[in-house]
Amino acid sequence: MAASMLVQRTAALCGTFKGISVSKAVRPVNSHYGFMLQTACYNPRPLRLELRGPYIPDKDSIKTPEWQKTARYDRKLFGRYGSASHIDPASLWPSHGELEKIIAEEKQWHPPLEVMLKNIEAKEKEKTEKRLAKEKLIAANMAKMPKMIEDWRREKRETKRKLKEEKAQKAKLLAEARERFGYTMDPRSPKFLEMVAEIEKEEKKKKKLLKRRVKEEQVAAPPVAQS
């Protein structure tokens, strides 16, 4: 009963405020009654929808979006409305270029079973060849391993021997310098380096004289009689 009376009063108020402008009739009211009044007096504009047939865009109109003028959209319209779309099915078939592109993509991404089996066989063959080559290289290196170890040990012994000789030679030179000059010298001093150069020069001279003497003795020696 209270609800029917409220509806009757609302209708009467709407009839009373029909001639008044919207700005005066509908005011922002915080009360529940004001909200119901605004809702009851709301009169929306009717939607202008064309529901009598399918929507076919006008391709000659500048208002039509470009994506609605494409062949892809035509295929979509024909798939949805059929002959009602007034689209020639022959125009929906892909061109020669598009067809070749589709065939190439199918061959690349969806090859036949025989091609797939051949590709798998080729990959397995390549994998086996790489594995055999790697095993062959490992076997060849393992065969060279004893000689490589022996060469490494010989080089290590030679390096150790050279370091020992250099150390002994350095100690000998320092002792000779101390004996010649009467005090211990810095091996980096110019005086010490000058003495070393002089000693090396004398050593080369002695080696040269020794070599010449050996050669002269060989020339002066009588030839050995052959039996």
Coordinates of C-alpha atoms in Angstrom, one line a residue:
M1 CA 0.0 0.0 0.0
A2 CA 2.8 2.4 0.9
A3 CA 4.7 1.5 -2.2
S4 CA 1.7 2.2 -4.5
M5 CA 1.1 5.6 -2.9
L6 CA 4.8 6.5 -3.3
V7 CA 4.6 5.7 -7.0
Q8 CA 1.4 7.7 -7.5
R9 CA 3.0 10.7 -5.8
T10 CA 6.1 10.4 -7.9
A11 CA 4.1 10.3 -11.1
A12 CA 2.1 13.4 -10.0
L13 CA 5.4 15.2 -9.3
C14 CA 6.8 14.3 -12.7
G15 CA 3.6 15.7 -14.4
T16 CA 3.9 18.9 -12.4
F17 CA 7.6 19.4 -13.3
K18 CA 7.1 18.4 -17.0
G19 CA 7.0 22.0 -18.2
I20 CA 10.0 23.1 -16.1
S21 CA 13.5 22.9 -17.5
V22 CA 15.8 20.1 -16.5
S23 CA 18.2 22.4 -14.6
K24 CA 15.4 23.5 -12.3
A25 CA 13.6 20.2 -12.1
V26 CA 16.5 17.9 -11.3
R27 CA 18.8 19.3 -8.7
P28 CA 21.6 17.4 -6.8
V29 CA 19.7 16.3 -3.7
N30 CA 21.3 14.2 -1.1
S31 CA 18.0 12.7 0.2
H32 CA 16.7 9.3 -0.9
Y33 CA 13.5 10.9 -2.2
G34 CA 15.5 13.3 -4.4
F35 CA 17.4 10.4 -6.0
M36 CA 14.1 8.5 -6.7
L37 CA 12.7 11.7 -8.3
Q38 CA 15.7 12.0 -10.6
T39 CA 15.4 8.3 -11.6
A40 CA 11.7 8.5 -12.3
C41 CA 12.0 11.7 -14.4
Y42 CA 15.0 10.4 -16.5
N43 CA 14.0 10.1 -20.2
P44 CA 16.9 8.8 -22.3
R45 CA 17.2 9.3 -26.0
P46 CA 16.3 6.3 -28.2
L47 CA 19.2 4.4 -29.7
R48 CA 19.2 4.6 -33.5
L49 CA 20.2 1.0 -34.3
E50 CA 19.7 -0.6 -37.7
L51 CA 18.5 -4.1 -36.9
R52 CA 16.6 -4.8 -40.1
G53 CA 19.6 -6.3 -41.9
P54 CA 23.4 -6.9 -41.7
Y55 CA 25.8 -4.1 -41.4
I56 CA 27.7 -3.7 -44.7
P57 CA 30.2 -0.9 -44.6
D58 CA 30.4 1.6 -47.5
K59 CA 33.9 1.4 -48.9
D60 CA 33.5 4.6 -50.8
S61 CA 32.8 6.6 -47.7
I62 CA 35.6 8.4 -45.9
K63 CA 33.9 7.7 -42.6
T64 CA 34.4 4.0 -43.0
P65 CA 37.6 2.8 -41.2
E66 CA 40.3 1.4 -43.4
W67 CA 40.3 -2.0 -41.7
Q68 CA 36.7 -2.5 -42.8
K69 CA 37.8 -2.0 -46.5
T70 CA 40.2 -4.9 -46.5
A71 CA 39.7 -8.4 -48.0
R72 CA 40.1 -9.9 -44.6
Y73 CA 37.0 -8.0 -43.3
D74 CA 35.1 -9.1 -46.5
R75 CA 35.9 -12.7 -45.7
K76 CA 34.6 -12.1 -42.2
L77 CA 31.4 -10.6 -43.5
F78 CA 30.8 -13.4 -46.0
G79 CA 31.5 -16.0 -43.3
R80 CA 28.9 -14.4 -41.0
Y81 CA 26.1 -13.3 -43.4
G82 CA 26.8 -15.4 -46.5
S83 CA 25.2 -14.1 -49.7
A84 CA 23.4 -11.4 -47.7
S85 CA 26.7 -9.6 -47.5
H86 CA 26.6 -9.0 -51.3
I87 CA 30.3 -10.1 -51.6
D88 CA 31.5 -12.2 -54.5
P89 CA 33.0 -15.4 -53.1
A90 CA 35.6 -15.5 -56.0
S91 CA 37.1 -12.2 -54.7
L92 CA 37.8 -13.8 -51.4
W93 CA 40.1 -16.4 -52.8
P94 CA 43.8 -15.5 -52.2
S95 CA 45.9 -14.2 -55.1
H96 CA 48.8 -16.1 -56.7
G97 CA 51.3 -14.3 -54.6
E98 CA 49.4 -14.9 -51.4
L99 CA 48.8 -18.5 -52.3
E100 CA 52.5 -19.1 -52.9
K101 CA 53.3 -17.5 -49.6
I102 CA 50.8 -19.7 -47.8
I103 CA 52.2 -22.8 -49.5
A104 CA 55.8 -21.8 -48.5
E105 CA 54.7 -21.2 -44.9
E106 CA 53.0 -24.6 -44.8
K107 CA 56.1 -26.3 -46.2
Q108 CA 58.3 -24.6 -43.6
W109 CA 56.2 -25.0 -40.5
H110 CA 54.1 -28.1 -41.5
P111 CA 56.3 -30.2 -43.8
P112 CA 55.1 -33.7 -44.9
L113 CA 56.0 -36.8 -42.9
E114 CA 58.7 -37.9 -45.3
V115 CA 60.4 -34.5 -45.1
M116 CA 60.3 -34.6 -41.3
L117 CA 61.8 -38.1 -41.3
K118 CA 64.6 -37.0 -43.7
N119 CA 65.4 -34.0 -41.5
I120 CA 65.5 -36.1 -38.4
E121 CA 67.8 -38.6 -40.2
A122 CA 70.1 -35.8 -41.4
K123 CA 70.3 -34.3 -37.9
E124 CA 71.1 -37.7 -36.3
K125 CA 73.8 -38.3 -39.0
E126 CA 75.4 -34.8 -38.3
K127 CA 75.3 -35.5 -34.6
T128 CA 77.0 -38.9 -35.0
E129 CA 79.7 -37.4 -37.3
K130 CA 80.5 -34.7 -34.7
R131 CA 80.7 -37.3 -32.0
L132 CA 83.0 -39.6 -34.0
A133 CA 85.2 -36.6 -34.9
K134 CA 85.4 -35.6 -31.2
E135 CA 86.3 -39.1 -30.2
K136 CA 89.0 -39.4 -32.9
L137 CA 90.5 -36.1 -31.7
I138 CA 90.5 -37.3 -28.1
A139 CA 92.1 -40.6 -29.1
A140 CA 94.9 -38.8 -31.1
N141 CA 95.6 -36.4 -28.2
M142 CA 95.7 -39.3 -25.8
A143 CA 98.2 -41.1 -28.0
K144 CA 100.4 -37.9 -28.0
M145 CA 100.1 -37.6 -24.2
P146 CA 103.2 -39.5 -23.1
K147 CA 105.4 -37.5 -25.5
M148 CA 103.8 -34.3 -24.4
I149 CA 104.4 -35.1 -20.7
E150 CA 108.0 -36.0 -21.5
D151 CA 108.6 -32.8 -23.4
W152 CA 107.0 -30.8 -20.6
R153 CA 109.3 -32.5 -18.0
R154 CA 112.4 -31.9 -20.2
E155 CA 111.5 -28.2 -20.6
K156 CA 111.0 -27.9 -16.9
R157 CA 114.4 -29.5 -16.2
E158 CA 116.0 -27.2 -18.8
T159 CA 114.4 -24.1 -17.3
K160 CA 115.5 -25.1 -13.8
R161 CA 119.1 -25.8 -15.0
K162 CA 119.2 -22.4 -16.8
L163 CA 118.0 -20.6 -13.7
K164 CA 120.6 -22.4 -11.6
E165 CA 123.4 -21.5 -14.0
E166 CA 122.2 -17.8 -14.1
K167 CA 122.2 -17.7 -10.3
A168 CA 125.7 -19.2 -10.1
Q169 CA 127.0 -16.8 -12.8
K170 CA 125.5 -13.9 -11.0
A171 CA 127.1 -14.9 -7.7
K172 CA 130.4 -15.4 -9.4
L173 CA 130.2 -11.9 -11.0
L174 CA 129.3 -10.4 -7.6
A175 CA 132.2 -12.2 -6.0
E176 CA 134.6 -11.0 -8.7
A177 CA 133.3 -7.4 -8.4
R178 CA 133.8 -7.5 -4.6
E179 CA 137.3 -8.9 -5.1
R180 CA 138.2 -6.2 -7.8
F181 CA 136.6 -3.2 -6.1
G182 CA 136.9 -4.3 -2.4
Y183 CA 133.1 -3.9 -1.5
T184 CA 129.8 -5.5 -2.4
M185 CA 128.2 -3.8 -5.4
D186 CA 124.6 -3.4 -6.5
P187 CA 124.1 -5.6 -9.6
R188 CA 122.0 -2.7 -11.1
S189 CA 124.7 -0.1 -10.8
P190 CA 126.4 1.2 -14.0
K191 CA 129.8 0.2 -12.7
F192 CA 128.8 -3.4 -12.2
L193 CA 127.1 -3.5 -15.6
E194 CA 130.3 -2.1 -17.2
M195 CA 132.4 -4.8 -15.5
V196 CA 130.0 -7.5 -16.8
A197 CA 130.2 -6.2 -20.3
E198 CA 134.0 -6.2 -20.1
I199 CA 134.1 -9.8 -18.8
E200 CA 131.8 -11.0 -21.5
K201 CA 134.0 -9.3 -24.1
E202 CA 137.0 -11.1 -22.7
E203 CA 135.1 -14.5 -22.7
K204 CA 134.2 -14.0 -26.4
K205 CA 137.8 -13.2 -27.2
K206 CA 139.0 -16.4 -25.4
K207 CA 136.5 -18.6 -27.1
K208 CA 137.5 -17.1 -30.5
L209 CA 141.2 -17.8 -29.8
L210 CA 140.4 -21.3 -28.6
K211 CA 138.4 -22.0 -31.8
R212 CA 141.3 -20.7 -34.0
R213 CA 143.8 -22.8 -32.1
V214 CA 141.7 -26.0 -32.5
K215 CA 141.4 -25.3 -36.2
E216 CA 145.1 -24.8 -36.6
E217 CA 145.9 -28.0 -34.8
Q218 CA 143.5 -29.9 -37.1
V219 CA 145.2 -28.5 -40.2
A220 CA 148.7 -29.3 -38.8
A221 CA 147.9 -32.9 -37.8
P222 CA 149.1 -35.5 -40.3
P223 CA 146.3 -37.4 -42.2
V224 CA 145.3 -40.7 -40.8
A225 CA 146.4 -43.6 -43.0
Q226 CA 143.6 -45.7 -44.3
S227 CA 144.1 -49.5 -44.1

